[in-house]
Amino acid sequence: MGAIARVIVDHARRILALTVVISIVAALMLFRMDFNADVASFVLEGNETGETFQGLQDKYATADPINVVASVPAGETFASAANILRLIELRDSLNGIDGVREVVTIVPDVNPLTGQTITAGDIAAVGDAGIAALLAQNPIAELLLAESGADTMLMVVPGDDGLAVAQDVADLAPPAGIDLTLSGNPIVFSSVIDILSLFLLLIPPAVFILLVAVFYATIGDRRLSALAMLPAVLGSLWTFGLIFALGREVDIVTVIVPIFVIVMGSADGLHFVTHFQEEAESSRDVVNRVQSALAHVGVPMILTTISTAAGFLSLLFTNVQ
């Protein structure tokens, strides 16, 4: 441990410079951050049926639709011209969202007699009496309209970027008198991305503050408490930097990586700083203080690090995806 302590002290500037360079590179890799909100992948991967289904989706280039359920107040139905007009207004608003490829509703897309798109003027012309006949022209109207007539589903088919479309659909203000309920994988994935973003913004800093408070209660020095956390924070930064440098994405599993690294890595920092502080009371020689601290905690730190890494690496040999 004496030789290691001498190298650390004699080459402290070089070690710090290398640490700064690696940290800067890792921080730059954060700009490559991308999210994988596909929760379904955790269900589909690793089983034959799920992978077959995924293969069919890829083969036929099918997109997950966004299901928009439109509801009118109690006592009203979509059998009235007024509510059909609101539904057409909603359909046109959805079609106006960038990235929407198609919107399927109970209202036929075109008039079978003229071949023209059915507009609000057409609905006003037929009135309430002609709504039933109009809906009968759409073969899937019965599938999209509830028996009560108060709820109907619109299927929004996105183009390439279903997440962006889902976020725009979620932000869409419905016509007056209509309530919307959204579902479908794009909506779920969009919500997951929001949760992951919030998780990354709030949880790691909260964990850091809590650990610093605990360390301060143990050490009694704010600066040393923060320094004890520094290796774990840098380790978290380097880990995420490596993940994004390899082109990997943040998902509902890897989002907990920085918390794992900070919590597990901070223990070594606390042990080292505590022993280093104790040696400061009896020796002013920096090399001796580092050597003594390493003699007490160096081997345990190495062993715990190796055993923890081995524990996580063992997951590679399981069938758990």
PDB file of N, CA and C in Angstrom, residues 12-96:
ATOM      1  N   ALA A  12      -0.480  13.249  -8.165  1.00  0.00           N
ATOM      2  CA  ALA A  12      -1.838  13.714  -7.880  1.00  0.00           C
ATOM      3  C   ALA A  12      -2.377  14.613  -8.995  1.00  0.00           C
ATOM      4  N   ARG A  13      -1.541  15.519  -9.513  1.00  0.00           N
ATOM      5  CA  ARG A  13      -1.996  16.442 -10.555  1.00  0.00           C
ATOM      6  C   ARG A  13      -2.367  15.688 -11.831  1.00  0.00           C
ATOM      7  N   ARG A  14      -1.532  14.709 -12.186  1.00  0.00           N
ATOM      8  CA  ARG A  14      -1.822  13.942 -13.407  1.00  0.00           C
ATOM      9  C   ARG A  14      -3.108  13.123 -13.236  1.00  0.00           C
ATOM     10  N   ILE A  15      -3.248  12.545 -12.062  1.00  0.00           N
ATOM     11  CA  ILE A  15      -4.453  11.742 -11.802  1.00  0.00           C
ATOM     12  C   ILE A  15      -5.700  12.622 -11.847  1.00  0.00           C
ATOM     13  N   LEU A  16      -5.609  13.802 -11.243  1.00  0.00           N
ATOM     14  CA  LEU A  16      -6.743  14.722 -11.269  1.00  0.00           C
ATOM     15  C   LEU A  16      -7.046  15.192 -12.688  1.00  0.00           C
ATOM     16  N   ALA A  17      -5.982  15.472 -13.453  1.00  0.00           N
ATOM     17  CA  ALA A  17      -6.184  15.913 -14.843  1.00  0.00           C
ATOM     18  C   ALA A  17      -6.865  14.820 -15.667  1.00  0.00           C
ATOM     19  N   LEU A  18      -6.402  13.573 -15.495  1.00  0.00           N
ATOM     20  CA  LEU A  18      -7.016  12.457 -16.211  1.00  0.00           C
ATOM     21  C   LEU A  18      -8.476  12.282 -15.795  1.00  0.00           C
ATOM     22  N   THR A  19      -8.726  12.449 -14.506  1.00  0.00           N
ATOM     23  CA  THR A  19     -10.100  12.343 -14.013  1.00  0.00           C
ATOM     24  C   THR A  19     -10.994  13.403 -14.639  1.00  0.00           C
ATOM     25  N   VAL A  20     -10.483  14.629 -14.739  1.00  0.00           N
ATOM     26  CA  VAL A  20     -11.252  15.720 -15.337  1.00  0.00           C
ATOM     27  C   VAL A  20     -11.534  15.440 -16.813  1.00  0.00           C
ATOM     28  N   VAL A  21     -10.520  14.952 -17.532  1.00  0.00           N
ATOM     29  CA  VAL A  21     -10.698  14.667 -18.963  1.00  0.00           C
ATOM     30  C   VAL A  21     -11.761  13.586 -19.165  1.00  0.00           C
ATOM     31  N   ILE A  22     -11.658  12.497 -18.400  1.00  0.00           N
ATOM     32  CA  ILE A  22     -12.641  11.413 -18.529  1.00  0.00           C
ATOM     33  C   ILE A  22     -14.042  11.918 -18.185  1.00  0.00           C
ATOM     34  N   SER A  23     -14.126  12.765 -17.156  1.00  0.00           N
ATOM     35  CA  SER A  23     -15.433  13.287 -16.741  1.00  0.00           C
ATOM     36  C   SER A  23     -16.027  14.184 -17.817  1.00  0.00           C
ATOM     37  N   ILE A  24     -15.198  15.000 -18.463  1.00  0.00           N
ATOM     38  CA  ILE A  24     -15.685  15.872 -19.531  1.00  0.00           C
ATOM     39  C   ILE A  24     -16.194  15.045 -20.703  1.00  0.00           C
ATOM     40  N   VAL A  25     -15.424  14.012 -21.085  1.00  0.00           N
ATOM     41  CA  VAL A  25     -15.851  13.138 -22.186  1.00  0.00           C
ATOM     42  C   VAL A  25     -17.168  12.454 -21.830  1.00  0.00           C
ATOM     43  N   ALA A  26     -17.268  11.962 -20.595  1.00  0.00           N
ATOM     44  CA  ALA A  26     -18.510  11.307 -20.167  1.00  0.00           C
ATOM     45  C   ALA A  26     -19.675  12.285 -20.183  1.00  0.00           C
ATOM     46  N   ALA A  27     -19.424  13.530 -19.744  1.00  0.00           N
ATOM     47  CA  ALA A  27     -20.486  14.540 -19.749  1.00  0.00           C
ATOM     48  C   ALA A  27     -20.939  14.856 -21.179  1.00  0.00           C
ATOM     49  N   LEU A  28     -19.989  14.894 -22.114  1.00  0.00           N
ATOM     50  CA  LEU A  28     -20.347  15.149 -23.514  1.00  0.00           C
ATOM     51  C   LEU A  28     -21.202  14.017 -24.074  1.00  0.00           C
ATOM     52  N   MET A  29     -20.963  12.801 -23.604  1.00  0.00           N
ATOM     53  CA  MET A  29     -21.759  11.658 -24.064  1.00  0.00           C
ATOM     54  C   MET A  29     -23.213  11.750 -23.621  1.00  0.00           C
ATOM     55  N   LEU A  30     -23.470  12.561 -22.576  1.00  0.00           N
ATOM     56  CA  LEU A  30     -24.846  12.712 -22.103  1.00  0.00           C
ATOM     57  C   LEU A  30     -25.731  13.360 -23.163  1.00  0.00           C
ATOM     58  N   PHE A  31     -25.124  14.105 -24.096  1.00  0.00           N
ATOM     59  CA  PHE A  31     -25.911  14.714 -25.164  1.00  0.00           C
ATOM     60  C   PHE A  31     -26.431  13.660 -26.145  1.00  0.00           C
ATOM     61  N   ARG A  32     -25.894  12.441 -26.046  1.00  0.00           N
ATOM     62  CA  ARG A  32     -26.388  11.338 -26.871  1.00  0.00           C
ATOM     63  C   ARG A  32     -27.503  10.573 -26.162  1.00  0.00           C
ATOM     64  N   MET A  33     -27.949  11.103 -25.025  1.00  0.00           N
ATOM     65  CA  MET A  33     -28.968  10.417 -24.235  1.00  0.00           C
ATOM     66  C   MET A  33     -30.235  10.188 -25.046  1.00  0.00           C
ATOM     67  N   ASP A  34     -30.743   8.974 -24.947  1.00  0.00           N
ATOM     68  CA  ASP A  34     -31.991   8.626 -25.605  1.00  0.00           C
ATOM     69  C   ASP A  34     -32.755   7.695 -24.681  1.00  0.00           C
ATOM     70  N   PHE A  35     -34.078   7.714 -24.802  1.00  0.00           N
ATOM     71  CA  PHE A  35     -34.924   6.921 -23.928  1.00  0.00           C
ATOM     72  C   PHE A  35     -35.585   5.792 -24.708  1.00  0.00           C
ATOM     73  N   ASN A  36     -35.687   4.647 -24.067  1.00  0.00           N
ATOM     74  CA  ASN A  36     -36.439   3.529 -24.606  1.00  0.00           C
ATOM     75  C   ASN A  36     -37.610   3.289 -23.669  1.00  0.00           C
ATOM     76  N   ALA A  37     -38.781   3.779 -24.081  1.00  0.00           N
ATOM     77  CA  ALA A  37     -39.966   3.669 -23.229  1.00  0.00           C
ATOM     78  C   ALA A  37     -40.813   2.462 -23.584  1.00  0.00           C
ATOM     79  N   ASP A  38     -40.275   1.583 -24.433  1.00  0.00           N
ATOM     80  CA  ASP A  38     -41.045   0.429 -24.888  1.00  0.00           C
ATOM     81  C   ASP A  38     -41.143  -0.600 -23.760  1.00  0.00           C
ATOM     82  N   VAL A  39     -42.142  -0.411 -22.904  1.00  0.00           N
ATOM     83  CA  VAL A  39     -42.345  -1.331 -21.797  1.00  0.00           C
ATOM     84  C   VAL A  39     -42.689  -2.719 -22.311  1.00  0.00           C
ATOM     85  N   ALA A  40     -43.351  -2.775 -23.477  1.00  0.00           N
ATOM     86  CA  ALA A  40     -43.762  -4.065 -24.031  1.00  0.00           C
ATOM     87  C   ALA A  40     -42.566  -4.955 -24.338  1.00  0.00           C
ATOM     88  N   SER A  41     -41.404  -4.355 -24.614  1.00  0.00           N
ATOM     89  CA  SER A  41     -40.226  -5.157 -24.949  1.00  0.00           C
ATOM     90  C   SER A  41     -39.829  -6.071 -23.795  1.00  0.00           C
ATOM     91  N   PHE A  42     -40.123  -5.641 -22.553  1.00  0.00           N
ATOM     92  CA  PHE A  42     -39.781  -6.476 -21.402  1.00  0.00           C
ATOM     93  C   PHE A  42     -40.699  -7.693 -21.309  1.00  0.00           C
ATOM     94  N   VAL A  43     -41.859  -7.601 -21.975  1.00  0.00           N
ATOM     95  CA  VAL A  43     -42.786  -8.726 -21.995  1.00  0.00           C
ATOM     96  C   VAL A  43     -42.533  -9.609 -23.211  1.00  0.00           C
ATOM     97  N   LEU A  44     -42.209  -8.984 -24.352  1.00  0.00           N
ATOM     98  CA  LEU A  44     -42.083  -9.726 -25.599  1.00  0.00           C
ATOM     99  C   LEU A  44     -40.761 -10.473 -25.705  1.00  0.00           C
ATOM    100  N   GLU A  45     -39.683  -9.895 -25.164  1.00  0.00           N
ATOM    101  CA  GLU A  45     -38.377 -10.529 -25.296  1.00  0.00           C
ATOM    102  C   GLU A  45     -38.262 -11.734 -24.372  1.00  0.00           C
ATOM    103  N   GLY A  46     -37.589 -12.764 -24.871  1.00  0.00           N
ATOM    104  CA  GLY A  46     -37.316 -13.912 -24.036  1.00  0.00           C
ATOM    105  C   GLY A  46     -38.390 -14.969 -24.030  1.00  0.00           C
ATOM    106  N   ASN A  47     -39.485 -14.773 -24.799  1.00  0.00           N
ATOM    107  CA  ASN A  47     -40.478 -15.841 -24.924  1.00  0.00           C
ATOM    108  C   ASN A  47     -40.888 -15.963 -26.379  1.00  0.00           C
ATOM    109  N   GLU A  48     -41.175 -17.171 -26.802  1.00  0.00           N
ATOM    110  CA  GLU A  48     -41.379 -17.470 -28.227  1.00  0.00           C
ATOM    111  C   GLU A  48     -42.571 -16.724 -28.805  1.00  0.00           C
ATOM    112  N   THR A  49     -43.660 -16.683 -28.067  1.00  0.00           N
ATOM    113  CA  THR A  49     -44.861 -16.019 -28.581  1.00  0.00           C
ATOM    114  C   THR A  49     -44.628 -14.527 -28.763  1.00  0.00           C
ATOM    115  N   GLY A  50     -44.015 -13.901 -27.757  1.00  0.00           N
ATOM    116  CA  GLY A  50     -43.763 -12.468 -27.837  1.00  0.00           C
ATOM    117  C   GLY A  50     -42.840 -12.105 -28.975  1.00  0.00           C
ATOM    118  N   GLU A  51     -41.793 -12.902 -29.180  1.00  0.00           N
ATOM    119  CA  GLU A  51     -40.850 -12.616 -30.259  1.00  0.00           C
ATOM    120  C   GLU A  51     -41.485 -12.856 -31.628  1.00  0.00           C
ATOM    121  N   THR A  52     -42.399 -13.827 -31.723  1.00  0.00           N
ATOM    122  CA  THR A  52     -43.130 -14.045 -32.976  1.00  0.00           C
ATOM    123  C   THR A  52     -44.010 -12.844 -33.292  1.00  0.00           C
ATOM    124  N   PHE A  53     -44.692 -12.339 -32.265  1.00  0.00           N
ATOM    125  CA  PHE A  53     -45.538 -11.161 -32.456  1.00  0.00           C
ATOM    126  C   PHE A  53     -44.713  -9.956 -32.879  1.00  0.00           C
ATOM    127  N   GLN A  54     -43.555  -9.772 -32.239  1.00  0.00           N
ATOM    128  CA  GLN A  54     -42.676  -8.665 -32.601  1.00  0.00           C
ATOM    129  C   GLN A  54     -42.202  -8.801 -34.039  1.00  0.00           C
ATOM    130  N   GLY A  55     -41.910 -10.043 -34.457  1.00  0.00           N
ATOM    131  CA  GLY A  55     -41.478 -10.277 -35.829  1.00  0.00           C
ATOM    132  C   GLY A  55     -42.555  -9.943 -36.843  1.00  0.00           C
ATOM    133  N   LEU A  56     -43.811 -10.242 -36.531  1.00  0.00           N
ATOM    134  CA  LEU A  56     -44.916  -9.910 -37.433  1.00  0.00           C
ATOM    135  C   LEU A  56     -45.084  -8.398 -37.562  1.00  0.00           C
ATOM    136  N   GLN A  57     -44.938  -7.698 -36.432  1.00  0.00           N
ATOM    137  CA  GLN A  57     -45.034  -6.237 -36.492  1.00  0.00           C
ATOM    138  C   GLN A  57     -43.939  -5.646 -37.363  1.00  0.00           C
ATOM    139  N   ASP A  58     -42.727  -6.181 -37.238  1.00  0.00           N
ATOM    140  CA  ASP A  58     -41.618  -5.677 -38.054  1.00  0.00           C
ATOM    141  C   ASP A  58     -41.813  -6.039 -39.528  1.00  0.00           C
ATOM    142  N   LYS A  59     -42.309  -7.244 -39.785  1.00  0.00           N
ATOM    143  CA  LYS A  59     -42.468  -7.708 -41.165  1.00  0.00           C
ATOM    144  C   LYS A  59     -43.474  -6.860 -41.932  1.00  0.00           C
ATOM    145  N   TYR A  60     -44.605  -6.555 -41.284  1.00  0.00           N
ATOM    146  CA  TYR A  60     -45.665  -5.823 -41.971  1.00  0.00           C
ATOM    147  C   TYR A  60     -45.660  -4.336 -41.650  1.00  0.00           C
ATOM    148  N   ALA A  61     -44.630  -3.893 -40.947  1.00  0.00           N
ATOM    149  CA  ALA A  61     -44.439  -2.456 -40.648  1.00  0.00           C
ATOM    150  C   ALA A  61     -45.699  -1.839 -40.052  1.00  0.00           C
ATOM    151  N   THR A  62     -46.312  -2.544 -39.117  1.00  0.00           N
ATOM    152  CA  THR A  62     -47.517  -2.024 -38.478  1.00  0.00           C
ATOM    153  C   THR A  62     -47.137  -1.097 -37.331  1.00  0.00           C
ATOM    154  N   ALA A  63     -47.936  -0.058 -37.173  1.00  0.00           N
ATOM    155  CA  ALA A  63     -47.693   0.902 -36.093  1.00  0.00           C
ATOM    156  C   ALA A  63     -48.758   0.736 -35.024  1.00  0.00           C
ATOM    157  N   ASP A  64     -48.356   0.888 -33.772  1.00  0.00           N
ATOM    158  CA  ASP A  64     -49.326   0.831 -32.679  1.00  0.00           C
ATOM    159  C   ASP A  64     -50.228   2.050 -32.739  1.00  0.00           C
ATOM    160  N   PRO A  65     -51.539   1.856 -32.788  1.00  0.00           N
ATOM    161  CA  PRO A  65     -52.437   3.012 -32.855  1.00  0.00           C
ATOM    162  C   PRO A  65     -52.594   3.686 -31.499  1.00  0.00           C
ATOM    163  N   ILE A  66     -53.021   4.922 -31.542  1.00  0.00           N
ATOM    164  CA  ILE A  66     -53.384   5.656 -30.335  1.00  0.00           C
ATOM    165  C   ILE A  66     -54.908   5.637 -30.255  1.00  0.00           C
ATOM    166  N   ASN A  67     -55.426   5.108 -29.171  1.00  0.00           N
ATOM    167  CA  ASN A  67     -56.874   5.009 -29.009  1.00  0.00           C
ATOM    168  C   ASN A  67     -57.388   6.233 -28.258  1.00  0.00           C
ATOM    169  N   VAL A  68     -58.278   6.966 -28.913  1.00  0.00           N
ATOM    170  CA  VAL A  68     -58.861   8.163 -28.309  1.00  0.00           C
ATOM    171  C   VAL A  68     -60.346   7.900 -28.114  1.00  0.00           C
ATOM    172  N   VAL A  69     -60.772   7.767 -26.873  1.00  0.00           N
ATOM    173  CA  VAL A  69     -62.185   7.552 -26.567  1.00  0.00           C
ATOM    174  C   VAL A  69     -62.822   8.900 -26.269  1.00  0.00           C
ATOM    175  N   ALA A  70     -63.800   9.267 -27.111  1.00  0.00           N
ATOM    176  CA  ALA A  70     -64.528  10.524 -26.938  1.00  0.00           C
ATOM    177  C   ALA A  70     -65.851  10.229 -26.248  1.00  0.00           C
ATOM    178  N   SER A  71     -66.154  11.002 -25.230  1.00  0.00           N
ATOM    179  CA  SER A  71     -67.390  10.793 -24.464  1.00  0.00           C
ATOM    180  C   SER A  71     -68.167  12.097 -24.372  1.00  0.00           C
ATOM    181  N   VAL A  72     -69.496  11.959 -24.442  1.00  0.00           N
ATOM    182  CA  VAL A  72     -70.380  13.120 -24.283  1.00  0.00           C
ATOM    183  C   VAL A  72     -71.074  13.009 -22.935  1.00  0.00           C
ATOM    184  N   PRO A  73     -71.623  14.108 -22.408  1.00  0.00           N
ATOM    185  CA  PRO A  73     -72.264  14.074 -21.090  1.00  0.00           C
ATOM    186  C   PRO A  73     -73.435  13.096 -21.039  1.00  0.00           C
ATOM    187  N   ALA A  74     -73.790  12.705 -19.817  1.00  0.00           N
ATOM    188  CA  ALA A  74     -74.904  11.771 -19.622  1.00  0.00           C
ATOM    189  C   ALA A  74     -76.174  12.327 -20.254  1.00  0.00           C
ATOM    190  N   GLY A  75     -76.897  11.442 -20.903  1.00  0.00           N
ATOM    191  CA  GLY A  75     -78.138  11.847 -21.561  1.00  0.00           C
ATOM    192  C   GLY A  75     -77.969  12.205 -23.023  1.00  0.00           C
ATOM    193  N   GLU A  76     -76.726  12.373 -23.467  1.00  0.00           N
ATOM    194  CA  GLU A  76     -76.467  12.683 -24.876  1.00  0.00           C
ATOM    195  C   GLU A  76     -75.830  11.478 -25.558  1.00  0.00           C
ATOM    196  N   THR A  77     -75.934  11.444 -26.884  1.00  0.00           N
ATOM    197  CA  THR A  77     -75.315  10.377 -27.665  1.00  0.00           C
ATOM    198  C   THR A  77     -74.718  10.978 -28.931  1.00  0.00           C
ATOM    199  N   PHE A  78     -73.981  10.137 -29.639  1.00  0.00           N
ATOM    200  CA  PHE A  78     -73.403  10.559 -30.914  1.00  0.00           C
ATOM    201  C   PHE A  78     -74.381  10.331 -32.065  1.00  0.00           C
ATOM    202  N   ALA A  79     -75.647  10.107 -31.711  1.00  0.00           N
ATOM    203  CA  ALA A  79     -76.672   9.988 -32.750  1.00  0.00           C
ATOM    204  C   ALA A  79     -77.234  11.340 -33.152  1.00  0.00           C
ATOM    205  N   SER A  80     -76.712  12.398 -32.542  1.00  0.00           N
ATOM    206  CA  SER A  80     -77.182  13.748 -32.882  1.00  0.00           C
ATOM    207  C   SER A  80     -76.177  14.443 -33.785  1.00  0.00           C
ATOM    208  N   ALA A  81     -76.695  15.298 -34.642  1.00  0.00           N
ATOM    209  CA  ALA A  81     -75.833  16.012 -35.582  1.00  0.00           C
ATOM    210  C   ALA A  81     -74.846  16.915 -34.848  1.00  0.00           C
ATOM    211  N   ALA A  82     -75.284  17.520 -33.726  1.00  0.00           N
ATOM    212  CA  ALA A  82     -74.409  18.436 -32.982  1.00  0.00           C
ATOM    213  C   ALA A  82     -73.165  17.713 -32.482  1.00  0.00           C
ATOM    214  N   ASN A  83     -73.338  16.499 -31.930  1.00  0.00           N
ATOM    215  CA  ASN A  83     -72.187  15.761 -31.408  1.00  0.00           C
ATOM    216  C   ASN A  83     -71.333  15.174 -32.533  1.00  0.00           C
ATOM    217  N   ILE A  84     -71.959  14.813 -33.636  1.00  0.00           N
ATOM    218  CA  ILE A  84     -71.173  14.345 -34.787  1.00  0.00           C
ATOM    219  C   ILE A  84     -70.317  15.489 -35.330  1.00  0.00           C
ATOM    220  N   LEU A  85     -70.848  16.709 -35.304  1.00  0.00           N
ATOM    221  CA  LEU A  85     -70.063  17.866 -35.739  1.00  0.00           C
ATOM    222  C   LEU A  85     -68.843  18.056 -34.832  1.00  0.00           C
ATOM    223  N   ARG A  86     -69.054  17.875 -33.523  1.00  0.00           N
ATOM    224  CA  ARG A  86     -67.916  17.966 -32.598  1.00  0.00           C
ATOM    225  C   ARG A  86     -66.903  16.856 -32.886  1.00  0.00           C
ATOM    226  N   LEU A  87     -67.413  15.672 -33.229  1.00  0.00           N
ATOM    227  CA  LEU A  87     -66.528  14.550 -33.525  1.00  0.00           C
ATOM    228  C   LEU A  87     -65.707  14.823 -34.785  1.00  0.00           C
ATOM    229  N   ILE A  88     -66.333  15.430 -35.776  1.00  0.00           N
ATOM    230  CA  ILE A  88     -65.604  15.782 -37.000  1.00  0.00           C
ATOM    231  C   ILE A  88     -64.560  16.847 -36.706  1.00  0.00           C
ATOM    232  N   GLU A  89     -64.924  17.800 -35.835  1.00  0.00           N
ATOM    233  CA  GLU A  89     -63.941  18.814 -35.431  1.00  0.00           C
ATOM    234  C   GLU A  89     -62.730  18.165 -34.756  1.00  0.00           C
ATOM    235  N   LEU A  90     -63.021  17.186 -33.912  1.00  0.00           N
ATOM    236  CA  LEU A  90     -61.939  16.453 -33.239  1.00  0.00           C
ATOM    237  C   LEU A  90     -61.115  15.670 -34.257  1.00  0.00           C
ATOM    238  N   ARG A  91     -61.789  15.020 -35.196  1.00  0.00           N
ATOM    239  CA  ARG A  91     -61.072  14.259 -36.230  1.00  0.00           C
ATOM    240  C   ARG A  91     -60.141  15.156 -37.029  1.00  0.00           C
ATOM    241  N   ASP A  92     -60.642  16.316 -37.420  1.00  0.00           N
ATOM    242  CA  ASP A  92     -59.817  17.242 -38.207  1.00  0.00           C
ATOM    243  C   ASP A  92     -58.634  17.755 -37.389  1.00  0.00           C
ATOM    244  N   SER A  93     -58.851  17.982 -36.090  1.00  0.00           N
ATOM    245  CA  SER A  93     -57.743  18.434 -35.234  1.00  0.00           C
ATOM    246  C   SER A  93     -56.675  17.352 -35.121  1.00  0.00           C
ATOM    247  N   LEU A  94     -57.102  16.109 -35.007  1.00  0.00           N
ATOM    248  CA  LEU A  94     -56.144  15.015 -34.924  1.00  0.00           C
ATOM    249  C   LEU A  94     -55.400  14.841 -36.238  1.00  0.00           C
ATOM    250  N   ASN A  95     -56.110  14.968 -37.336  1.00  0.00           N
ATOM    251  CA  ASN A  95     -55.453  14.874 -38.651  1.00  0.00           C
ATOM    252  C   ASN A  95     -54.450  15.999 -38.864  1.00  0.00           C
ATOM    253  N   GLY A  96     -54.678  17.116 -38.175  1.00  0.00           N
ATOM    254  CA  GLY A  96     -53.773  18.254 -38.320  1.00  0.00           C
ATOM    255  C   GLY A  96     -52.488  18.128 -37.539  1.00  0.00           C
TER     256      GLY A  96
END
